[in-house]
Amino acid sequence: MPKIFLCICFILLLVCSNCKPQNYNSSKINGLSFVASNDTIRQNHIKPISELHANWVSIMPFGFMESLDDKILHYNHPKQWYGERIEGVKQNIEIMHNNNIKVMLKPQIWIGGGDFTGYISMKTESDWKAFEKNYSDMIMLYAKVAEETQSEMFCIGTELNTFVSQRPKFWSTLISAVKTIYSGRLTYAENWDKIDNVPFWSDLDYIGVDAYFPISEEKTPNLDSVKTAWQPISENLKILSEKHSKPILFTEFGYRSIDYAGKQPWDSNRVDGQTNEVAQDILLRGLLESVWNKPWFAGGFLWKWFHNHNRVTERHANRFSVQHKKAEQSLKKYYAEFE
């Protein structure tokens, strides 16, 4: 066999080996959105997380606003729950790290009356400046905590698209400031329908998506229809990832255990009595089977998980929690495959 032919074959072999897609069975962020407690977190609270094969949690201290145009943010206040104050955040992170669970610190905003944070907007330039100062102070405080606790990831905001689109210079400055005091990975959590309207994805490590995409208008969809609905969504996420050369991270994902849970997955209005664990389980399995093994997908954080696993009550029967429901076992099985 001519030497030149052998050389060409060898070169082609090297090129092909370098072009192989990322191993689909590589480790993913198998995350949980950990709800703050009014008490310290103890070892018995961690055991159910480890048994689920979750390897990440998001710790979520909240700041509070009275209205969409209120420039004042209240956070790290003595009247807040322990888990939302600095001391509680640090204790939560420490015990997670002691159990080999990685942490995304994710400060968020809650608005009085439950208004959507994506509509936050100030009336005047001076109000914007005041609000930006207060928001920056909150984020920089928690970025410092993230660095002190060696949290593996920090999220600079959640579902704030009006703020993002109207004040892009502020966000560019904020990201630069955070990077001066925090050395870990950065993301921002944008609502599913606004992910194409974020100008700074390339400045972060992950494209954060709160993945409440409408999936089905059926009371209880079947798995094939759910996976079919995810196909165009998955393709669009792949394109977005390639555009910015960043992996996609579901900063939040999940479904309620209720009829028509896939129609408006973001809906959190309380409904008494009605439950549908099967719908929640099918929708969750459809999501996992549609994106978790994709090479452009980093993983995600299930919304949401309560520390007192054995005391989750009827109050959560048709809510987002999967604890003591069919979906918990499905999640456990799937997370085990991608540890």
Coordinates of C-alpha atoms in Angstrom, one line a residue:
M1 CA 0.0 0.0 0.0
P2 CA 1.5 3.4 -1.0
K3 CA 2.9 5.4 1.9
I4 CA 1.0 8.5 0.7
F5 CA -2.3 6.7 1.0
L6 CA -1.4 5.5 4.5
C7 CA -0.6 9.1 5.5
I8 CA -3.9 10.4 4.1
C9 CA -5.8 7.8 6.1
F10 CA -4.0 8.6 9.2
I11 CA -4.8 12.3 8.8
L12 CA -8.4 11.6 8.2
L13 CA -8.5 9.4 11.3
L14 CA -7.2 12.2 13.4
V15 CA -9.7 14.7 11.9
C16 CA -12.6 12.4 12.5
S17 CA -11.6 11.7 16.1
N18 CA -11.5 15.4 16.8
C19 CA -14.9 15.9 15.2
K20 CA -16.8 13.4 17.4
P21 CA -19.7 15.0 19.3
Q22 CA -19.5 15.3 23.1
N23 CA -20.2 12.1 24.9
Y24 CA -24.0 12.1 25.6
N25 CA -23.4 10.2 28.9
S26 CA -21.0 12.8 30.3
S27 CA -21.9 14.5 33.6
K28 CA -24.7 17.0 33.6
I29 CA -25.9 19.6 36.0
N30 CA -28.6 17.5 37.7
G31 CA -30.0 20.4 39.8
L32 CA -32.7 21.3 42.2
S33 CA -34.0 24.8 43.1
F34 CA -33.6 24.7 46.9
V35 CA -36.4 26.6 48.7
A36 CA -35.1 28.7 51.6
S37 CA -36.0 27.5 55.1
N38 CA -36.6 29.4 58.3
D39 CA -34.1 27.2 60.1
T40 CA -30.6 25.7 59.6
I41 CA -30.3 22.9 57.1
R42 CA -29.1 19.6 58.7
Q43 CA -27.7 16.4 57.3
N44 CA -31.0 14.6 57.3
H45 CA -32.3 17.3 54.9
I46 CA -29.5 16.5 52.4
K47 CA -30.0 12.7 52.2
P48 CA -33.1 12.9 49.9
I49 CA -31.1 15.2 47.5
S50 CA -28.2 12.8 47.3
E51 CA -30.5 9.8 46.9
L52 CA -32.1 11.6 43.9
H53 CA -28.6 11.8 42.3
A54 CA -28.8 15.5 42.2
N55 CA -25.3 17.0 42.1
W56 CA -26.2 20.7 42.1
V57 CA -28.7 23.0 43.9
S58 CA -29.5 26.7 43.4
I59 CA -29.7 28.7 46.6
M60 CA -32.1 31.6 46.1
P61 CA -32.1 34.6 48.5
F62 CA -34.9 37.0 47.5
G63 CA -35.1 40.7 47.4
F64 CA -38.5 42.3 47.7
M65 CA -40.2 45.2 45.8
E66 CA -43.6 46.7 46.6
S67 CA -44.5 47.3 43.0
L68 CA -43.1 47.1 39.4
D69 CA -41.8 50.7 39.5
D70 CA -40.6 50.7 43.1
K71 CA -36.9 51.7 43.1
I72 CA -36.3 50.3 46.6
L73 CA -35.1 46.7 47.1
H74 CA -35.4 45.0 50.5
Y75 CA -33.0 42.1 51.1
N76 CA -30.9 40.4 53.8
H77 CA -33.4 41.8 56.2
P78 CA -33.6 40.5 59.8
K79 CA -37.3 39.7 59.3
Q80 CA -36.6 37.5 56.3
W81 CA -36.3 33.7 56.7
Y82 CA -33.0 32.4 57.9
G83 CA -32.2 30.8 54.5
E84 CA -32.7 34.2 52.7
R85 CA -30.3 36.1 54.9
I86 CA -26.5 36.1 54.4
E87 CA -25.9 33.8 57.4
G88 CA -28.4 31.3 56.2
V89 CA -27.2 31.4 52.6
K90 CA -23.6 30.6 53.8
Q91 CA -24.8 27.8 56.1
N92 CA -26.8 26.3 53.2
I93 CA -23.8 26.4 50.8
E94 CA -21.4 25.0 53.4
I95 CA -23.5 21.9 54.1
M96 CA -24.1 21.3 50.4
H97 CA -20.4 21.5 49.7
N98 CA -19.7 19.1 52.6
N99 CA -21.9 16.6 50.7
N100 CA -20.2 17.1 47.3
I101 CA -23.2 19.1 46.0
K102 CA -22.3 22.1 43.9
V103 CA -24.1 25.4 44.2
M104 CA -25.5 28.1 41.9
L105 CA -26.2 31.2 44.0
K106 CA -29.2 32.8 42.4
P107 CA -30.5 36.0 44.1
Q108 CA -34.0 36.9 42.8
I109 CA -36.7 39.5 43.1
W110 CA -40.3 39.1 44.4
I111 CA -42.8 41.8 43.8
G112 CA -45.7 42.5 46.1
G113 CA -48.9 40.9 44.7
G114 CA -46.9 38.5 42.6
D115 CA -46.4 40.7 39.6
F116 CA -44.1 39.4 36.9
T117 CA -40.5 40.7 37.3
G118 CA -40.1 40.8 33.5
Y119 CA -42.3 44.0 33.6
I120 CA -40.1 45.9 36.1
S121 CA -39.7 49.5 34.7
M122 CA -39.0 52.8 36.2
K123 CA -40.9 56.0 35.4
T124 CA -38.0 58.5 35.2
E125 CA -34.3 58.4 34.5
S126 CA -33.5 59.3 38.2
D127 CA -35.7 56.4 39.3
W128 CA -33.8 54.1 37.0
K129 CA -30.5 55.3 38.4
A130 CA -31.7 54.7 41.9
F131 CA -33.1 51.3 41.2
E132 CA -29.9 50.3 39.3
K133 CA -27.8 51.3 42.3
N134 CA -29.9 49.2 44.6
Y135 CA -30.0 46.2 42.3
S136 CA -26.2 46.5 41.8
D137 CA -25.6 46.6 45.5
M138 CA -27.7 43.4 46.0
I139 CA -26.0 41.5 43.3
M140 CA -22.5 42.6 44.3
L141 CA -23.2 41.6 47.9
Y142 CA -24.2 38.1 46.9
A143 CA -21.4 37.9 44.3
K144 CA -19.0 38.5 47.2
V145 CA -20.8 35.7 49.2
A146 CA -20.5 33.4 46.2
E147 CA -16.7 34.0 46.0
E148 CA -16.3 33.6 49.8
T149 CA -18.1 30.3 49.8
Q150 CA -16.5 29.2 46.5
S151 CA -19.9 28.7 45.0
E152 CA -19.4 27.1 41.6
M153 CA -21.9 29.4 39.7
F154 CA -23.5 32.8 40.2
C155 CA -26.7 34.0 38.5
I156 CA -26.8 37.8 38.0
G157 CA -30.6 38.1 37.5
T158 CA -33.9 36.2 36.9
E159 CA -36.6 37.1 34.3
L160 CA -35.9 40.8 34.0
N161 CA -36.2 41.4 30.3
T162 CA -37.7 44.9 30.3
F163 CA -34.8 45.9 32.6
V164 CA -32.3 44.1 30.4
S165 CA -33.6 45.5 27.1
Q166 CA -34.1 49.1 28.3
R167 CA -30.8 49.4 30.2
P168 CA -28.2 47.3 28.3
K169 CA -25.3 49.6 29.4
F170 CA -26.1 48.9 33.1
W171 CA -25.9 45.2 32.5
S172 CA -22.6 45.4 30.7
T173 CA -21.1 47.4 33.6
L174 CA -22.6 45.0 36.2
I175 CA -21.1 41.9 34.5
S176 CA -17.7 43.5 34.4
A177 CA -18.0 44.5 38.1
V178 CA -19.1 41.0 39.2
K179 CA -16.1 39.5 37.4
T180 CA -13.7 41.7 39.5
I181 CA -14.8 40.0 42.7
Y182 CA -16.2 36.6 41.6
S183 CA -14.1 34.0 39.9
G184 CA -16.7 31.3 39.2
R185 CA -19.0 30.7 36.3
L186 CA -21.7 33.2 35.5
T187 CA -25.2 33.0 34.0
Y188 CA -28.4 34.9 33.8
A189 CA -31.9 33.3 33.9
E190 CA -34.2 34.6 31.2
N191 CA -37.8 33.6 30.7
W192 CA -38.4 31.1 27.9
D193 CA -40.0 33.6 25.5
K194 CA -37.3 36.3 25.7
I195 CA -34.1 34.3 25.4
D196 CA -33.4 35.8 21.9
N197 CA -33.6 39.3 23.4
V198 CA -30.6 39.2 25.8
P199 CA -27.6 41.2 24.5
F200 CA -24.9 39.8 26.8
W201 CA -25.0 36.0 26.4
S202 CA -21.5 36.0 25.0
D203 CA -20.2 37.6 28.2
L204 CA -21.4 34.8 30.4
D205 CA -20.6 31.1 30.7
Y206 CA -24.1 29.7 30.2
I207 CA -27.2 30.8 28.5
G208 CA -29.8 30.5 31.3
V209 CA -33.3 29.6 30.3
D210 CA -36.3 29.4 32.6
A211 CA -37.8 26.6 30.5
Y212 CA -41.6 27.0 30.9
F213 CA -42.3 26.5 27.2
P214 CA -45.9 25.7 26.2
I215 CA -45.9 22.0 25.4
S216 CA -49.4 20.6 25.2
E217 CA -53.0 21.6 25.6
E218 CA -54.1 18.1 26.6
K219 CA -55.3 17.3 30.1
T220 CA -52.8 14.4 30.2
P221 CA -50.6 14.3 27.2
N222 CA -48.8 11.1 26.0
L223 CA -45.0 10.9 26.0
D224 CA -44.7 10.8 22.2
S225 CA -46.6 14.1 21.7
V226 CA -44.6 15.8 24.4
K227 CA -41.3 14.8 22.7
T228 CA -42.7 15.9 19.4
A229 CA -43.5 19.3 20.8
W230 CA -39.9 19.6 22.2
Q231 CA -38.3 19.0 18.8
P232 CA -38.5 22.5 17.4
I233 CA -37.7 24.0 20.8
S234 CA -34.6 21.8 21.0
E235 CA -33.5 22.9 17.6
N236 CA -33.9 26.6 18.4
L237 CA -31.9 26.1 21.6
K238 CA -29.2 24.4 19.7
I239 CA -29.0 27.3 17.2
L240 CA -28.9 29.8 20.1
S241 CA -26.1 27.9 21.7
E242 CA -24.1 27.8 18.5
K243 CA -24.7 31.5 17.8
H244 CA -23.0 32.5 21.1
S245 CA -20.7 29.5 21.5
K246 CA -22.2 28.9 25.0
P247 CA -24.1 25.9 26.5
I248 CA -27.7 26.1 27.4
L249 CA -28.6 25.8 31.0
F250 CA -32.2 25.4 32.3
T251 CA -31.9 27.7 35.3
E252 CA -35.5 26.6 36.1
F253 CA -37.7 23.8 34.7
G254 CA -40.6 21.8 35.9
Y255 CA -44.4 21.2 35.8
R256 CA -47.2 21.2 38.2
S257 CA -49.0 17.9 39.1
I258 CA -52.3 19.2 37.7
D259 CA -54.5 18.9 34.6
Y260 CA -53.3 20.7 31.5
A261 CA -49.9 21.3 33.2
G262 CA -48.2 21.6 29.8
K263 CA -50.4 24.3 28.5
Q264 CA -49.0 27.2 30.5
P265 CA -46.3 25.7 32.6
W266 CA -45.4 29.0 34.2
D267 CA -48.8 29.3 35.8
S268 CA -48.5 29.2 39.6
N269 CA -52.1 30.2 40.6
R270 CA -53.4 28.0 43.3
V271 CA -56.1 25.6 42.4
D272 CA -57.8 23.6 45.2
G273 CA -58.5 19.9 44.9
Q274 CA -57.4 19.0 41.4
T275 CA -54.3 16.8 41.0
N276 CA -52.7 14.9 38.1
E277 CA -49.4 13.3 39.0
V278 CA -49.4 11.4 35.7
A279 CA -49.4 14.6 33.6
Q280 CA -46.5 16.0 35.6
D281 CA -44.5 12.8 35.2
I282 CA -45.1 12.5 31.5
L283 CA -44.2 16.1 30.8
L284 CA -41.0 15.9 32.9
R285 CA -39.9 12.7 31.2
G286 CA -40.6 14.2 27.8
L287 CA -38.3 17.2 28.7
L288 CA -35.6 15.0 30.1
E289 CA -35.6 12.6 27.1
S290 CA -35.6 15.5 24.6
V291 CA -32.7 17.6 25.8
W292 CA -30.7 16.1 28.6
N293 CA -28.4 14.1 26.3
K294 CA -27.7 16.9 23.9
P295 CA -24.1 18.0 23.6
W296 CA -25.0 21.7 23.7
F297 CA -27.1 21.2 26.9
A298 CA -25.4 21.7 30.3
G299 CA -28.3 20.5 32.5
G300 CA -30.8 22.3 34.7
F301 CA -32.4 23.0 38.1
L302 CA -35.8 21.5 38.8
W303 CA -38.4 23.9 40.3
K304 CA -38.6 23.3 43.2
W305 CA -37.4 21.3 46.2
F306 CA -38.2 21.7 49.9
H307 CA -35.8 20.8 52.7
N308 CA -38.3 19.0 54.9
H309 CA -38.8 16.2 52.4
N310 CA -40.8 14.0 54.8
R311 CA -43.2 16.8 55.7
V312 CA -44.3 17.9 52.2
T313 CA -48.1 18.2 52.7
E314 CA -51.3 18.4 50.8
R315 CA -50.5 22.0 50.2
H316 CA -48.1 20.9 47.5
A317 CA -50.3 18.1 46.1
N318 CA -50.8 19.9 42.7
R319 CA -47.8 22.3 42.9
F320 CA -44.4 22.1 41.2
S321 CA -42.7 19.9 43.8
V322 CA -42.1 16.3 42.7
Q323 CA -41.5 15.1 46.2
H324 CA -43.4 11.9 47.0
K325 CA -45.0 11.9 43.5
K326 CA -44.5 9.7 40.5
A327 CA -42.2 12.2 38.9
E328 CA -39.7 11.9 41.7
Q329 CA -38.8 8.4 40.7
S330 CA -38.6 9.3 37.1
L331 CA -36.2 12.1 37.9
K332 CA -34.1 9.9 40.1
K333 CA -33.7 7.3 37.4
Y334 CA -32.8 9.9 34.8
Y335 CA -30.4 11.8 37.0
A336 CA -28.6 8.6 37.8
E337 CA -27.7 8.2 34.2
F338 CA -26.0 11.6 33.9
E339 CA -24.1 12.0 37.2

